[in-house]
C-alpha positions in Angstrom: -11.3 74.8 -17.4 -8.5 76.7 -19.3 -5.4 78.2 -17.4 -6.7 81.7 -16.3 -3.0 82.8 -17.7 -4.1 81.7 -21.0 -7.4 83.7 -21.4 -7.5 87.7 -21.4 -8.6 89.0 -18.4 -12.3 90.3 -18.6 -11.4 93.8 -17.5 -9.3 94.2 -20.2 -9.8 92.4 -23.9 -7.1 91.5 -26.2 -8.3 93.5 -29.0 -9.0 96.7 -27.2 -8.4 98.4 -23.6 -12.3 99.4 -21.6 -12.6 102.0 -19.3 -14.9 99.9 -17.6 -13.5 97.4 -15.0 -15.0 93.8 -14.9 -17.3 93.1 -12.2 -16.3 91.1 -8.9 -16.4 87.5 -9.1 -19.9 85.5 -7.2 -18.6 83.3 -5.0 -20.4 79.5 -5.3 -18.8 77.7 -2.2 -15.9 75.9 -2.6 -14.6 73.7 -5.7 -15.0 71.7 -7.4 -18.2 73.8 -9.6 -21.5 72.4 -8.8 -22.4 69.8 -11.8 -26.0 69.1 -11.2 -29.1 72.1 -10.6 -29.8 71.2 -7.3 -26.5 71.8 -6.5 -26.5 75.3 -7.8 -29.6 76.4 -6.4 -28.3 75.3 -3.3 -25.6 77.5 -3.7 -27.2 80.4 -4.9 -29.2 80.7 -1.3 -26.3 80.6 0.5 -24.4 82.9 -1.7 -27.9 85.5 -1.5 -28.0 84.5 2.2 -24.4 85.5 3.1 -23.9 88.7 1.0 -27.4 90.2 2.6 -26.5 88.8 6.1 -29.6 90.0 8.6 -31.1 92.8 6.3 -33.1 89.7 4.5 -35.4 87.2 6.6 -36.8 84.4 4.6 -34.3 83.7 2.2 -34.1 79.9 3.3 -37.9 79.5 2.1 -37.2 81.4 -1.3 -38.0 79.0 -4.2 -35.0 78.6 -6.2 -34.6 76.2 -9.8 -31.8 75.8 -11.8 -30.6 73.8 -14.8 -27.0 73.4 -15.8 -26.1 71.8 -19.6 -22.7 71.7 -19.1 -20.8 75.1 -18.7 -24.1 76.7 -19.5 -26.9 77.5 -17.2 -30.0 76.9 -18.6 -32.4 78.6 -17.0 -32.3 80.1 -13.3 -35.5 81.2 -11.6 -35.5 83.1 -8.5 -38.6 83.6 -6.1 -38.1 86.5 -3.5 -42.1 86.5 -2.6 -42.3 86.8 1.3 -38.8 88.0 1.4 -38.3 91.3 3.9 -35.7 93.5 3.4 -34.1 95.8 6.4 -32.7 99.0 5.9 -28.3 98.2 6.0 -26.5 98.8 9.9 -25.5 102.2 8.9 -29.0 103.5 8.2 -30.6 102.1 10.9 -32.0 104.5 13.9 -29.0 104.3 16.8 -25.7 104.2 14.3 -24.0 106.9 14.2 -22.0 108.3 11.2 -18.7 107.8 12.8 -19.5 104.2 14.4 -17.8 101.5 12.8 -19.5 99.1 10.3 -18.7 96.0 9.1 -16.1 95.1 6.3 -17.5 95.7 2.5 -18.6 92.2 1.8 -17.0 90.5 -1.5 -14.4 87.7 -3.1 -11.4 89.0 -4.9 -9.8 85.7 -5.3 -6.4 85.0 -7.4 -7.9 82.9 -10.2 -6.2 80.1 -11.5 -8.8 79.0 -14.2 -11.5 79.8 -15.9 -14.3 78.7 -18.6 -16.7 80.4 -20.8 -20.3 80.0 -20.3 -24.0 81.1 -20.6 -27.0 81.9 -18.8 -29.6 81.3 -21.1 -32.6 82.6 -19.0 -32.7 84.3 -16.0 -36.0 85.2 -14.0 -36.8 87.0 -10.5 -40.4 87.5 -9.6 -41.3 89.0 -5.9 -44.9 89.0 -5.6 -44.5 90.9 -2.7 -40.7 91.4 -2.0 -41.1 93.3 1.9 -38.3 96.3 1.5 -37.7 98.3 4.2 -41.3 98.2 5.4 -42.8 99.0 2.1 -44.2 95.9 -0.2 -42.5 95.8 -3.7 -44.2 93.8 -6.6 -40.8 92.5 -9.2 -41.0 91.0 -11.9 -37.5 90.6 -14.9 -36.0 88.5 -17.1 -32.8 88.5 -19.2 -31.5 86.2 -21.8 -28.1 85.3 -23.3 -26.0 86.8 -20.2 -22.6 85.7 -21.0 -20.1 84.7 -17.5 -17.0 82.7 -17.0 -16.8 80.0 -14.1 -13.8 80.8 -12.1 -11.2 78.5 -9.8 -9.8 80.7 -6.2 -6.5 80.1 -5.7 -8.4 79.9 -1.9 -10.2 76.6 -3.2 -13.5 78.5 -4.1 -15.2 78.9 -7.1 -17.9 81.1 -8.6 -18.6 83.2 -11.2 -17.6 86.8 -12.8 -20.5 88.2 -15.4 -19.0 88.9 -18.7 -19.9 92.7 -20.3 -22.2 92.2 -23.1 -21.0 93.4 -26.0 -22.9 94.1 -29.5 -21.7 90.5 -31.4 -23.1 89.6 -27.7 -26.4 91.4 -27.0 -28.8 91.0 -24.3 -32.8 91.0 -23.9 -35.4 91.4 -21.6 -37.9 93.2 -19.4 -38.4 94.8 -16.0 -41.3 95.5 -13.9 -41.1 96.9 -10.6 -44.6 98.4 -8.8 -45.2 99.6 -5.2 -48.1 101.4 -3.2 -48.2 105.3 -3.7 -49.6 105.5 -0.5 -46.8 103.3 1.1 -44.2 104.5 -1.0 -44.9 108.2 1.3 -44.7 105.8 4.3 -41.4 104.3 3.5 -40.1 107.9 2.1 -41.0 109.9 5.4 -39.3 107.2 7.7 -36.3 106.8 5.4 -35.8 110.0 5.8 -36.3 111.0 9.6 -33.8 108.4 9.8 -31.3 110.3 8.0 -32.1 113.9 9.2 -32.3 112.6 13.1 -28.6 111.6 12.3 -28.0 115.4 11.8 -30.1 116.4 15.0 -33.2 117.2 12.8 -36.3 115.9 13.5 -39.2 115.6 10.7 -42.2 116.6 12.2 -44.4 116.1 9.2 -43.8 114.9 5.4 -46.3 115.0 2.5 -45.2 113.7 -0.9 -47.5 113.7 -4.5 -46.3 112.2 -7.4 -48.6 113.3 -10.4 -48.2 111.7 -13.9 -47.8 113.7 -16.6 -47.6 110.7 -19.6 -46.4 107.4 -20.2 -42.5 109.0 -19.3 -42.8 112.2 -17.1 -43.9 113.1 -14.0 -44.1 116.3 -11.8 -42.7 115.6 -7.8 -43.7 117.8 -5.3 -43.0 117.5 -1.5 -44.2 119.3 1.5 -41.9 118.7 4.5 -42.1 120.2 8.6 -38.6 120.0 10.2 -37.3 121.0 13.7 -33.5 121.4 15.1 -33.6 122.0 18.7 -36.0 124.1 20.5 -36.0 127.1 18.3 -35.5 126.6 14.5 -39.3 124.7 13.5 -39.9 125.0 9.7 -41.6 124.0 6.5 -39.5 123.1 3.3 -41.4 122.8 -0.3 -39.6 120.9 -3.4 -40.8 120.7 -6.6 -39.5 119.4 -9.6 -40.3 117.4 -13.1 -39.0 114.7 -14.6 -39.2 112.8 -18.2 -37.4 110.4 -20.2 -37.9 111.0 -24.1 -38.2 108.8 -27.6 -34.4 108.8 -27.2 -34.0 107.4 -23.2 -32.9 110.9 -22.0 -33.7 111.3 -18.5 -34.2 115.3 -17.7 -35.3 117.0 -14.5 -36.7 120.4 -14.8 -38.1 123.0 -12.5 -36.7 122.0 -9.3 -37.6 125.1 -6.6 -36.6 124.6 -3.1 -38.3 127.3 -0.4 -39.2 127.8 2.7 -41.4 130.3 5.1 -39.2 130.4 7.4 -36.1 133.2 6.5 -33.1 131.6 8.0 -34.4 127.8 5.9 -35.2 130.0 3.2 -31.2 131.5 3.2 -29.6 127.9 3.8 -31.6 126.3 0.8 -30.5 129.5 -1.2 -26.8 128.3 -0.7 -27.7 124.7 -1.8 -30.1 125.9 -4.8 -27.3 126.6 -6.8 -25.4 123.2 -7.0 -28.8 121.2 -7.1 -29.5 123.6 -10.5 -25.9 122.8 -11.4 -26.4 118.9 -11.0 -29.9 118.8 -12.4 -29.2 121.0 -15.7 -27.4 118.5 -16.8 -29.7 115.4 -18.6 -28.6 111.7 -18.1 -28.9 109.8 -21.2 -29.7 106.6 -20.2 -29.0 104.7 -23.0 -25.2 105.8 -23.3 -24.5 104.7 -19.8 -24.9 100.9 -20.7 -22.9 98.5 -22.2 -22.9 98.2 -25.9 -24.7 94.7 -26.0 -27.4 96.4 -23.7 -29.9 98.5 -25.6 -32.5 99.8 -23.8 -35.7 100.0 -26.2 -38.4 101.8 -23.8 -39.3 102.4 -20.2 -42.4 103.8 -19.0 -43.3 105.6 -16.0 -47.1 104.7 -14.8 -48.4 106.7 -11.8 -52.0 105.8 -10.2 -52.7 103.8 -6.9 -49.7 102.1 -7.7 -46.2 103.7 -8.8 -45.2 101.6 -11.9 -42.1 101.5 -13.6 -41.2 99.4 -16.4 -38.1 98.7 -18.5 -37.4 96.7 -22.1 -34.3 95.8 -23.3 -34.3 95.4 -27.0 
């Protein structure tokens, strides 16, 4: 490995200052870096097994290959099928907004030396992934993601992803599906949780999600709440969303109401700011990295709720 003094650091080049800091190192267990697959997929559970602590069951069964060619990783297939997700501590029915949670997990190690490398193929399939109650079918894979190994002054090693750039460009595809029916499911306990925390209780919830093309659909929600023995209301939401030719993500049409006046005159002071922050269209395309180029998504709604991503 070269002397990390010798090499730029990765949040900011040589040639040119980035706005955008470099992400945290992965930590592998400690040094020296494994040399052989088995070895690194060993690693790679643990690592997955340790940053999710008890919001993941089934981890340790997980089917995980790798291949190393020196400083390069081959290939590195990942198999989440059968894996179930929990909601994190601090969304969980009984926490309370001011109880105290755990430290932010992560490795921020001093590092003394690095190396270049390259993952040549990277895969994930979930067929199902179990999160938070609601089954989740994944599929992606990515090519030519550039990292560096990394030495921890605390006698760990690891590795810190390297921004693609465009003499550096990426590929690849996404597919993530789930249930319509269970998606409603997951969305109305979701989200008693998080009004229960503000003494609300959601008495009823009913969610349709209508296509309207290969990149636009319309949202509309139907929601029952009560606070306490006197305030019992319903809440409608509607709104429409699209991505065009271009990979600019709008949301029109968004109307919040309510039957019941003194609902009706609290969503009136929110409708504002939610007009404010929805006016504005995301371009998705912009936000990425310049080696990232994102060449088409598509938004399928049926049975299932399909979304699908290509990299270029």
């Amino acid at each position: 490995m070269t002397d990390a003094a010798q090499r730029p650091s990765p949040d900011q080049p040589a040639d040119q200052p980035t706005s955008r800091p470099a992400p945290d190192p992965i930590p592998l267990g400690t040094a020296p870096r494994p040399a052989l697959g088995v070895d690194l997929e060993a690693r790679i559970r643990a690592t997955l097994t340790e940053e999710l602590g008890g919001q993941a069951l089934g981890l340790d069964r997980a089917p995980i290959t790798a291949e190393l060619d020196g400083a390069d990783i081959t290939s590195a297939v990942i198999d989440l099928s059968g894996v179930v997700v929990s909601l994190p501590q601090a969304a969980q029915p009984g926490h309370h907004p001011g109880q105290a949670t755990p430290d932010t997990k992560g490795w921020h190690p001093e590092i003394v030396a690095r190396e270049p490398g390259t993952l040549h193929h990277l895969r994930v399939d979930a067929h199902q992934l179990v999160a938070v109650d609601l089954p989740v079918d994944i599929t992606a894979e990515v090519t030519n993601l550039r990292f560096d190994w990394v030495d921890g002054a605390d006698g760990r090693v690891g590795i810190q992803p390297v921004e693609p750039d465009a003499d550096h460009p990426v590929s690849g595809h996404a597919r993530v599906a789930v249930d319509k029916a269970g998606l409603v499911m997951t969305a109305r306990g979701v989200l008693a949780v998080v009004l229960q925390q503000q003494g609300i209780t959601l008495t009823a919830l009913d969610l349709d999600l209508v296509s309207q093309g290969p990149r636009a659909a319309t949202l509309r929600v139907d929601a029952a709440i009560k606070k306490g023995v006197f305030l019992s209301a319903r809440v409608q939401a509607t709104a429409s969303v699209s991505i065009d030719e271009n990979m600019v993500l709008a949301v029109r049409g968004v109307q919040l109401g309510s039957s019941n006046p003194l609902v009706a005159a609290l969503l009136g002071t929110v409708r504002g700011k939610v007009e404010a922050a929805t006016s504005r269209d995301i371009d998705l395309a912009e936000k990425l990295p310049d080696g990232v180029r994102l060449a088409d998504v598509r938004l399928d709604v049926g049975q299932e709720l399909v979304v699908s991503a290509r990299l270029a």
